[in-house]
Tab-separated table of C-alpha atoms in Angstrom:
chain	number	residue	atom	x	y	z
A	1	MET	CA	-77.550	130.902	132.083
A	2	THR	CA	-80.106	129.216	134.556
A	3	PRO	CA	-82.899	131.694	134.760
A	4	VAL	CA	-83.866	132.457	138.289
A	5	PRO	CA	-87.613	132.458	139.186
A	6	SER	CA	-89.142	136.118	139.239
A	7	ASP	CA	-90.038	135.846	142.892
A	8	ALA	CA	-86.653	135.247	143.797
A	9	HIS	CA	-86.090	138.610	142.157
A	10	ASP	CA	-88.706	140.299	144.290
A	11	ARG	CA	-87.138	138.876	147.489
A	12	ILE	CA	-83.888	140.784	146.603
A	13	GLU	CA	-83.777	143.853	149.359
A	14	GLN	CA	-81.128	145.582	147.450
A	15	PRO	CA	-80.407	144.844	143.730
A	16	ASP	CA	-78.314	147.973	143.067
A	17	LEU	CA	-74.900	147.284	144.822
A	18	ASN	CA	-71.405	148.907	144.680
A	19	LEU	CA	-68.693	146.490	145.484
A	20	GLY	CA	-65.021	146.982	145.784
A	21	PHE	CA	-61.791	145.403	144.453
A	22	MET	CA	-58.003	145.715	143.968
A	23	PRO	CA	-56.318	145.625	140.830
A	24	LEU	CA	-54.928	141.829	141.227
A	25	ILE	CA	-55.326	138.626	139.418
A	26	ASP	CA	-57.499	137.234	142.173
A	27	CYS	CA	-60.377	139.951	141.624
A	28	ALA	CA	-61.257	137.592	138.740
A	29	PRO	CA	-64.622	136.446	140.632
A	30	LEU	CA	-66.160	139.482	140.785
A	31	VAL	CA	-65.057	140.497	137.623
A	32	VAL	CA	-66.313	137.500	135.711
A	33	ALA	CA	-69.505	137.586	137.720
A	34	LEU	CA	-70.252	141.006	136.439
A	35	GLU	CA	-69.060	140.500	132.684
A	36	ARG	CA	-70.457	137.216	132.252
A	37	GLY	CA	-73.929	138.264	133.694
A	38	PHE	CA	-73.900	135.740	136.842
A	39	PHE	CA	-74.731	138.956	139.006
A	40	ALA	CA	-77.550	139.993	136.662
A	41	GLU	CA	-78.899	136.559	136.500
A	42	GLN	CA	-79.334	136.728	140.224
A	43	GLY	CA	-81.265	140.092	139.758
A	44	LEU	CA	-78.384	142.346	140.915
A	45	ARG	CA	-77.202	145.394	139.276
A	46	VAL	CA	-73.488	145.545	140.160
A	47	ASN	CA	-70.847	148.685	140.074
A	48	LEU	CA	-67.620	147.403	140.756
A	49	SER	CA	-65.166	149.923	142.228
A	50	ARG	CA	-61.327	149.715	141.739
A	51	GLU	CA	-59.665	151.175	144.624
A	52	VAL	CA	-56.217	151.976	145.438
A	53	SER	CA	-55.316	150.177	148.943
A	54	TRP	CA	-56.574	147.800	151.443
A	55	ALA	CA	-57.352	150.543	154.031
A	56	ASN	CA	-59.675	152.059	151.482
A	57	ILE	CA	-61.486	149.209	150.962
A	58	ARG	CA	-61.941	148.423	154.670
A	59	ASP	CA	-62.917	152.016	155.515
A	60	LYS	CA	-65.499	152.118	152.791
A	61	VAL	CA	-67.073	148.882	153.617
A	62	ALA	CA	-67.491	149.835	157.378
A	63	ALA	CA	-69.034	153.393	156.185
A	64	GLY	CA	-71.321	151.652	153.627
A	65	THR	CA	-70.077	153.572	150.795
A	66	LEU	CA	-69.214	149.968	149.514
A	67	ASP	CA	-71.644	147.182	150.101
A	68	GLY	CA	-69.117	144.452	149.881
A	69	ALA	CA	-65.687	143.808	148.434
A	70	GLN	CA	-62.722	141.544	147.865
A	71	MET	CA	-60.860	141.746	151.020
A	72	LEU	CA	-57.469	140.003	152.753
A	73	ALA	CA	-58.786	136.901	154.128
A	74	PRO	CA	-57.519	138.231	157.800
A	75	LEU	CA	-58.875	141.660	157.056
A	76	PRO	CA	-62.656	141.073	158.294
A	77	LEU	CA	-61.247	139.270	161.423
A	78	ALA	CA	-59.116	142.534	162.102
A	79	ALA	CA	-62.149	144.778	161.663
A	80	SER	CA	-64.225	142.717	163.848
A	81	LEU	CA	-61.867	142.727	166.880
A	82	PRO	CA	-62.564	144.945	169.739
A	83	GLU	CA	-58.979	145.989	170.391
A	84	PRO	CA	-56.719	147.161	168.918
A	85	VAL	CA	-58.713	147.781	165.673
A	86	ALA	CA	-62.171	148.614	167.416
A	87	GLY	CA	-63.704	148.472	164.040
A	88	VAL	CA	-67.033	147.529	162.510
A	89	PRO	CA	-67.727	143.759	162.637
A	90	MET	CA	-67.591	142.320	159.400
A	91	LEU	CA	-67.972	138.443	158.090
A	92	THR	CA	-67.241	136.516	155.267
A	93	ALA	CA	-69.231	133.348	153.871
A	94	LEU	CA	-67.036	132.891	150.758
A	95	SER	CA	-63.231	132.510	150.094
A	96	LEU	CA	-62.265	134.087	146.654
A	97	GLY	CA	-59.315	131.383	146.146
A	98	LEU	CA	-55.990	130.005	147.167
A	99	ASN	CA	-52.399	131.214	146.472
A	100	GLY	CA	-51.710	134.247	144.407
A	101	ASN	CA	-48.723	136.133	145.964
A	102	VAL	CA	-44.844	135.982	145.475
A	103	ILE	CA	-41.804	136.793	147.636
A	104	GLY	CA	-39.184	139.006	145.806
A	105	VAL	CA	-36.449	141.108	146.057
A	106	SER	CA	-34.695	144.232	144.130
A	107	THR	CA	-32.192	143.438	141.229
A	108	ARG	CA	-29.565	144.814	143.653
A	109	LEU	CA	-30.425	142.815	146.577
A	110	HIS	CA	-30.600	139.668	144.152
A	111	ALA	CA	-27.119	140.410	143.191
A	112	ALA	CA	-25.558	140.759	146.792
A	113	MET	CA	-27.511	137.547	147.442
A	114	ALA	CA	-26.114	135.628	144.427
A	115	ALA	CA	-22.683	136.588	145.281
A	116	LEU	CA	-23.064	134.358	148.256
A	117	ALA	CA	-24.354	130.990	146.193
A	118	SER	CA	-20.937	129.903	145.951
A	119	THR	CA	-20.223	129.975	149.753
A	120	PRO	CA	-20.432	126.553	151.412
A	121	GLY	CA	-23.387	125.857	153.169
A	122	GLU	CA	-25.126	129.086	152.139
A	123	GLY	CA	-28.276	127.166	151.153
A	124	GLY	CA	-31.307	128.564	149.411
A	125	SER	CA	-32.533	132.039	148.960
A	126	GLY	CA	-34.124	132.080	152.227
A	127	ALA	CA	-30.470	131.379	153.950
A	128	ARG	CA	-28.971	133.986	151.721
A	129	LEU	CA	-31.348	136.829	152.383
A	130	ALA	CA	-30.800	136.206	156.143
A	131	ARG	CA	-26.922	136.439	155.556
A	132	VAL	CA	-27.488	139.558	153.738
A	133	ALA	CA	-30.186	140.990	156.403
A	134	TRP	CA	-27.604	140.380	159.175
A	135	ARG	CA	-24.807	142.327	157.586
A	136	ARG	CA	-26.962	144.971	156.552
A	137	ARG	CA	-28.444	145.261	160.172
A	138	GLU	CA	-24.738	145.489	161.623
A	139	GLN	CA	-24.085	148.060	159.358
A	140	GLY	CA	-27.296	150.238	160.751
A	141	ARG	CA	-29.227	149.865	157.174
A	142	PRO	CA	-31.713	147.172	158.004
A	143	LEU	CA	-33.245	145.702	154.852
A	144	ARG	CA	-36.987	147.211	154.286
A	145	LEU	CA	-39.104	144.681	152.620
A	146	GLY	CA	-42.883	145.767	151.644
A	147	VAL	CA	-46.155	144.276	152.618
A	148	VAL	CA	-49.610	145.184	151.311
A	149	PHE	CA	-51.239	145.657	154.743
A	150	PRO	CA	-50.563	144.826	158.357
A	151	TYR	CA	-53.420	142.232	158.445
A	152	SER	CA	-52.651	140.457	155.340
A	153	SER	CA	-51.605	136.675	154.283
A	154	HIS	CA	-48.674	138.888	152.351
A	155	ASN	CA	-47.485	140.013	156.100
A	156	TYR	CA	-48.017	136.705	157.777
A	157	LEU	CA	-46.550	134.259	155.138
A	158	LEU	CA	-43.164	136.668	154.729
A	159	ARG	CA	-42.777	136.833	158.571
A	160	TYR	CA	-43.351	132.952	158.563
A	161	TRP	CA	-40.843	132.513	155.808
A	162	LEU	CA	-38.268	135.072	157.560
A	163	ALA	CA	-38.913	133.388	160.900
A	164	ALA	CA	-38.055	129.965	159.370
A	165	HIS	CA	-34.759	131.267	158.283
A	166	GLY	CA	-33.487	132.696	161.464
A	167	LEU	CA	-34.665	136.244	160.829
A	168	HIS	CA	-37.020	138.119	163.308
A	169	PRO	CA	-39.203	140.333	161.032
A	170	ASP	CA	-39.767	143.028	163.846
A	171	ARG	CA	-35.781	143.142	164.616
A	172	ASP	CA	-33.818	141.941	161.600
A	173	VAL	CA	-35.343	143.855	158.847
A	174	HIS	CA	-38.067	146.574	158.291
A	175	LEU	CA	-41.613	145.999	157.044
A	176	ASP	CA	-43.136	148.909	155.218
A	177	VAL	CA	-46.773	149.102	154.119
A	178	VAL	CA	-46.994	149.469	150.309
A	179	PRO	CA	-50.223	149.082	148.467
A	180	PRO	CA	-50.100	146.430	145.880
A	181	PRO	CA	-50.363	148.894	142.770
A	182	PHE	CA	-47.164	150.778	144.159
A	183	MET	CA	-45.336	147.954	145.063
A	184	VAL	CA	-43.088	148.063	141.474
A	185	GLU	CA	-42.776	151.814	141.737
A	186	ALA	CA	-41.348	151.906	145.450
A	187	LEU	CA	-38.877	148.983	144.516
A	188	ALA	CA	-37.778	151.011	141.647
A	189	ALA	CA	-37.333	154.057	143.793
A	190	GLY	CA	-35.281	152.106	146.136
A	191	GLU	CA	-37.727	152.771	148.706
A	192	ILE	CA	-38.022	149.090	149.711
A	193	GLU	CA	-35.634	146.236	148.645
A	194	GLY	CA	-38.019	143.423	148.593
A	195	PHE	CA	-41.891	142.453	148.921
A	196	CYS	CA	-44.578	140.017	149.228
A	197	VAL	CA	-47.178	141.234	146.786
A	198	GLY	CA	-50.349	139.533	145.021
A	199	GLU	CA	-49.840	138.988	141.285
A	200	PRO	CA	-49.582	140.717	138.830
A	201	TRP	CA	-47.380	143.029	140.587
A	202	GLY	CA	-44.398	140.850	141.607
A	203	SER	CA	-44.157	139.388	137.909
A	204	LEU	CA	-44.552	143.012	136.361
A	205	ALA	CA	-41.494	143.905	138.783
A	206	MET	CA	-39.453	141.271	137.140
A	207	ALA	CA	-40.482	142.155	133.532
A	208	GLN	CA	-39.563	145.576	134.084
A	209	GLY	CA	-36.306	144.641	135.414
A	210	ALA	CA	-36.968	146.391	138.978
A	211	GLY	CA	-36.903	142.969	141.143
A	212	VAL	CA	-36.390	139.283	140.843
A	213	VAL	CA	-39.027	136.911	142.273
A	214	LEU	CA	-37.480	134.320	144.617
A	215	LEU	CA	-40.648	132.300	145.184
A	216	ALA	CA	-44.311	132.108	145.163
A	217	ASP	CA	-45.944	132.263	148.647
A	218	HIS	CA	-47.508	128.578	147.654
A	219	ALA	CA	-43.799	127.431	148.927
A	220	VAL	CA	-44.545	128.813	152.386
A	221	TRP	CA	-47.791	127.400	152.915
A	222	ARG	CA	-49.354	125.405	149.974
A	223	HIS	CA	-52.854	126.325	148.888
A	224	HIS	CA	-53.133	128.926	151.589
A	225	PRO	CA	-56.356	131.079	151.921
A	226	GLU	CA	-55.709	134.544	149.954
A	227	LYS	CA	-58.853	136.622	149.460
A	228	VAL	CA	-62.532	136.479	150.687
A	229	PHE	CA	-65.698	138.266	149.773
A	230	ALA	CA	-66.614	140.439	152.832
A	231	VAL	CA	-69.720	142.608	153.925
A	232	THR	CA	-70.380	143.844	157.334
A	233	GLU	CA	-72.220	142.030	160.035
A	234	THR	CA	-75.076	144.517	160.005
A	235	TRP	CA	-75.497	144.543	156.186
A	236	ALA	CA	-75.769	140.802	156.090
A	237	ALA	CA	-78.344	140.576	158.968
A	238	GLY	CA	-80.430	143.271	156.938
A	239	HIS	CA	-80.008	141.713	153.405
A	240	PRO	CA	-80.142	138.221	153.485
A	241	ALA	CA	-81.474	137.339	150.049
A	242	THR	CA	-79.098	139.935	148.512
A	243	HIS	CA	-76.107	138.322	150.196
A	244	ARG	CA	-77.310	135.059	149.195
A	245	ALA	CA	-77.697	136.236	145.392
A	246	LEU	CA	-74.051	137.656	145.631
A	247	LEU	CA	-72.661	134.336	147.039
A	248	ILE	CA	-74.365	132.212	144.377
A	249	ALA	CA	-73.403	134.655	141.641
A	250	LEU	CA	-69.609	134.445	143.002
A	251	LEU	CA	-69.733	130.836	143.185
A	252	LYS	CA	-70.742	130.283	139.621
A	253	ALA	CA	-68.170	132.750	138.398
A	254	ALA	CA	-65.557	130.349	140.488
A	255	GLN	CA	-66.893	127.407	138.677
A	256	TRP	CA	-66.242	129.196	135.001
A	257	LEU	CA	-62.541	130.210	136.278
A	258	GLU	CA	-61.944	126.643	136.929
A	259	ALA	CA	-62.283	125.847	133.186
A	260	ARG	CA	-58.611	126.247	132.322
A	261	GLY	CA	-59.949	126.752	128.576
A	262	HIS	CA	-61.038	130.335	129.761
A	263	ASP	CA	-57.595	131.659	130.882
A	264	GLY	CA	-57.365	133.464	127.283
A	265	ALA	CA	-60.740	135.135	127.714
A	266	LEU	CA	-59.682	135.969	131.095
A	267	ALA	CA	-56.488	137.365	130.720
A	268	GLU	CA	-58.067	139.605	128.123
A	269	LEU	CA	-60.542	140.743	130.535
A	270	LEU	CA	-58.099	141.302	133.433
A	271	ALA	CA	-55.697	143.221	131.041
A	272	ARG	CA	-58.457	146.049	130.848
A	273	GLU	CA	-57.151	149.531	132.443
A	274	ASP	CA	-60.465	149.454	134.483
A	275	TYR	CA	-59.564	145.986	136.047
A	276	VAL	CA	-56.048	144.992	136.560
A	277	GLY	CA	-54.198	147.005	133.686
A	278	VAL	CA	-51.425	144.929	132.933
A	279	PRO	CA	-50.324	143.444	129.405
A	280	ALA	CA	-52.541	140.130	128.536
A	281	PRO	CA	-49.675	137.832	127.986
A	282	LEU	CA	-48.249	138.470	131.645
A	283	VAL	CA	-51.850	137.640	133.136
A	284	ARG	CA	-51.702	134.447	131.018
A	285	GLN	CA	-48.580	133.596	132.396
A	286	ILE	CA	-49.282	133.711	135.776
A	287	LEU	CA	-53.004	132.155	135.492
A	288	ALA	CA	-50.833	129.348	133.885
A	289	GLY	CA	-48.120	128.923	136.665
A	290	VAL	CA	-48.151	125.829	138.901
A	291	ALA	CA	-48.416	128.087	142.053
A	292	GLY	CA	-50.839	130.496	140.195
A	293	PRO	CA	-54.361	131.312	141.945
A	294	VAL	CA	-56.990	128.408	142.359
A	295	PHE	CA	-60.315	129.475	142.216
A	296	PHE	CA	-62.820	126.479	142.715
A	297	ARG	CA	-61.133	123.229	142.938
A	298	TYR	CA	-59.797	122.112	146.477
A	299	ALA	CA	-62.906	123.664	147.994
A	300	ALA	CA	-61.152	126.909	147.291
A	301	THR	CA	-64.303	128.927	147.757
A	302	PHE	CA	-64.982	127.403	151.352
A	303	PRO	CA	-64.414	129.698	154.254
A	304	TRP	CA	-62.658	127.283	156.602
A	305	ARG	CA	-62.785	128.590	160.262
A	306	SER	CA	-59.194	126.893	160.723
A	307	HIS	CA	-57.986	129.454	158.282
A	308	ALA	CA	-59.395	132.199	160.422
A	309	LEU	CA	-57.620	130.582	163.279
A	310	TRP	CA	-54.569	130.305	162.008
A	311	PHE	CA	-54.395	134.089	160.787
A	312	LEU	CA	-55.559	134.911	164.497
A	313	THR	CA	-52.589	132.836	165.929
A	314	GLN	CA	-50.158	134.916	163.582
A	315	MET	CA	-51.684	138.125	164.896
A	316	ALA	CA	-51.004	137.012	168.616
A	317	ARG	CA	-47.416	135.740	167.513
A	318	TRP	CA	-46.247	139.151	165.900
A	319	GLY	CA	-47.999	141.212	168.879
A	320	GLN	CA	-50.860	142.368	167.069
A	321	ILE	CA	-53.676	140.861	169.192
A	322	ASP	CA	-53.482	139.582	173.068
A	323	MET	CA	-52.988	135.798	173.090
A	324	ALA	CA	-55.780	135.750	175.764
A	325	LEU	CA	-58.539	136.885	173.216
A	326	PRO	CA	-61.170	134.213	172.785
A	327	LEU	CA	-60.075	133.159	169.457
A	328	ARG	CA	-62.553	130.368	168.340
A	329	PRO	CA	-65.600	132.634	169.216
A	330	LEU	CA	-64.364	135.372	167.141
A	331	ALA	CA	-63.434	132.792	164.104
A	332	GLY	CA	-66.703	131.480	164.156
A	333	ARG	CA	-68.443	135.097	164.418
A	334	VAL	CA	-66.499	136.111	161.179
A	335	TYR	CA	-66.054	133.174	158.850
A	336	ARG	CA	-69.525	131.673	158.251
A	337	PRO	CA	-69.469	128.277	156.651
A	338	ASP	CA	-73.471	127.920	157.433
A	339	LEU	CA	-74.101	130.653	154.773
A	340	TYR	CA	-71.742	129.328	152.360
A	341	ARG	CA	-73.576	125.542	152.683
A	342	GLU	CA	-76.898	127.634	152.073
A	343	ALA	CA	-75.715	129.145	148.749
A	344	ALA	CA	-73.801	126.112	147.516
A	345	ALA	CA	-76.898	123.921	147.898
A	346	ALA	CA	-78.531	126.037	145.793
A	347	LEU	CA	-76.470	124.997	143.237
A	348	GLY	CA	-76.381	121.399	143.805
A	349	LEU	CA	-72.320	121.789	144.896
A	350	ALA	CA	-70.533	119.525	147.237
A	351	CYS	CA	-69.131	121.222	150.094
A	352	PRO	CA	-67.431	120.483	153.553
A	353	LEU	CA	-69.784	119.192	156.257
A	354	VAL	CA	-66.984	120.104	159.036
A	355	ASP	CA	-65.775	123.792	159.880
A	356	ASP	CA	-62.279	122.990	160.524
A	357	LYS	CA	-59.385	120.922	159.210
A	358	PRO	CA	-55.776	120.563	160.540
A	359	GLU	CA	-53.368	122.105	158.257
A	360	GLY	CA	-49.905	121.271	157.245
A	361	GLY	CA	-50.115	117.126	157.330
A	362	HIS	CA	-50.732	116.828	153.468
A	363	GLU	CA	-47.560	116.768	150.712
A	364	THR	CA	-50.349	115.990	148.121
A	365	GLU	CA	-53.902	116.305	147.307
A	366	TYR	CA	-56.500	113.890	149.489
A	367	PRO	CA	-59.826	113.184	149.569
A	368	LEU	CA	-62.145	115.074	152.137
A	369	ALA	CA	-64.541	111.977	153.886
A	370	GLU	CA	-66.648	114.711	155.637
A	371	ALA	CA	-68.339	116.302	152.574
A	372	SER	CA	-71.852	116.341	151.158
A	373	GLY	CA	-70.415	114.640	147.991
A	374	PRO	CA	-67.142	113.738	146.288
A	375	LEU	CA	-64.362	116.408	147.384
A	376	THR	CA	-60.713	116.392	147.067
A	377	LEU	CA	-58.476	118.951	148.985
A	378	GLY	CA	-55.085	120.055	147.895
A	379	ALA	CA	-51.926	119.765	149.620
A	380	ASP	CA	-51.236	122.144	152.771
A	381	ARG	CA	-47.627	121.748	153.325
A	382	PHE	CA	-45.819	124.564	155.506
A	383	CYS	CA	-42.149	125.286	154.393
A	384	ASP	CA	-41.061	124.240	157.869
A	385	GLY	CA	-43.137	120.861	158.246
A	386	ARG	CA	-45.191	122.268	161.202
A	387	ARG	CA	-48.649	121.361	161.674
A	388	PHE	CA	-51.585	123.257	162.776
A	389	ASP	CA	-54.579	121.667	164.923
A	390	PRO	CA	-57.337	124.370	165.115
A	391	ARG	CA	-58.287	122.416	168.216
A	392	ASP	CA	-55.428	123.867	169.984
A	393	PRO	CA	-54.516	127.058	168.162
A	394	ILE	CA	-52.768	128.494	171.601
A	395	GLY	CA	-50.447	125.334	171.697
A	396	TYR	CA	-49.733	126.226	168.541
A	397	LEU	CA	-48.137	129.579	169.452
A	398	SER	CA	-46.592	127.730	172.926
A	399	ASP	CA	-45.109	124.446	171.796
A	400	GLY	CA	-41.426	125.883	171.637
A	401	GLN	CA	-40.948	124.882	168.110
A	402	PRO	CA	-37.871	126.439	166.165
A	403	TRP	CA	-39.760	129.012	164.293
A	404	ASP	CA	-39.801	130.970	167.580
A	405	ARG	CA	-36.759	130.316	169.118
A	406	ARG	CA	-34.487	132.574	170.865
A	407	VAL	CA	-31.115	132.392	170.311
A	408	ALA	CA	-28.075	134.651	170.288
A	409	PRO	CA	-27.500	136.775	167.392
A	410	GLY	CA	-24.220	134.902	166.678
A	411	ASP	CA	-26.368	131.702	166.148
A	412	TRP	CA	-28.677	133.503	163.855
A	413	ARG	CA	-25.970	134.840	161.383
A	414	ARG	CA	-25.248	131.263	160.440
A	415	GLY	CA	-28.244	130.982	158.479
A	416	GLY	CA	-31.060	130.106	160.668
A	417	ALA	CA	-33.288	127.045	160.517
């Protein structure tokens, strides 16, 4: 470990910290920062608190019971909204990774979908799910699908995928909020019939015979933002040196995670009951997957304001916020690449020199020209081929593209886009 000068430790305003996390594979940066000594190296004494729901994490960070936490990427945005949330303003200066969720269905629903596979023109899993969903709605028994929180990438990516296949997520199916650790139980009990959930819970549902994973959400938006490290705006203002030390420690943890040779050690660590608490072989399988979480490469730790803007457009699209809200100022207040660059500079890391980037236009990885050093970004294709220009987020909502078409139910039953 690189020693930190003693005067740096003296500047830490609050060396003892409580940080929250959820039992998910992508809590790994916090776990590694603690267990590998990266927090201690920065003069921090951290207690990690395993939480049961995202609402718990939001409320405890807002109340100061937790000093910071792993958080859903849209959650600090939602917490900072004047309406309808009226919460405590939060910010993030660090992404904890890309990808990490899966979309799946119960074994019974999968069997109903599979029965349609031989029907000409049924297409893939999305088209077959749409067909079953329409039948169920006509019977007065709409499909119930689980998402982990209303303001989550899971909610928005599942909605995006459903809409791309002709389903309106607020009319044709019913979406229930189920915290990640309870998703498998809810599926097995028949309380929900499908889900979008962070790993390992989708893979565990499959391993236990309760469900079938249809796709990784990487297939909906490649290398999408997933979790962030968030604190309240007030706490960050009062503890700038502590905040910077946390960011540095988490960046070092992300670098450690990038070394694929650590997967075995990481799997054993995350498998512990005080962290994720699932079998280590299952964790190794997820980490090795082609659409598994990305912790460092592709600027995975950078808090892109374009990501914030995309989430805000989805909030507006589905009626959670008013489209007339000043989206760009809100994104700039909550997502703080300026603070990220300060921490990255302390480690000599290359980072983007721009805050925004277009999304959806890259089928493969590509070099970022506007960077402080050589930097490659990952593919960012959306499943419907659309592109998002952060310079015109409202145009993205109002351009009349097929994802929001208004057609008769008879047309939608044919399978949608």
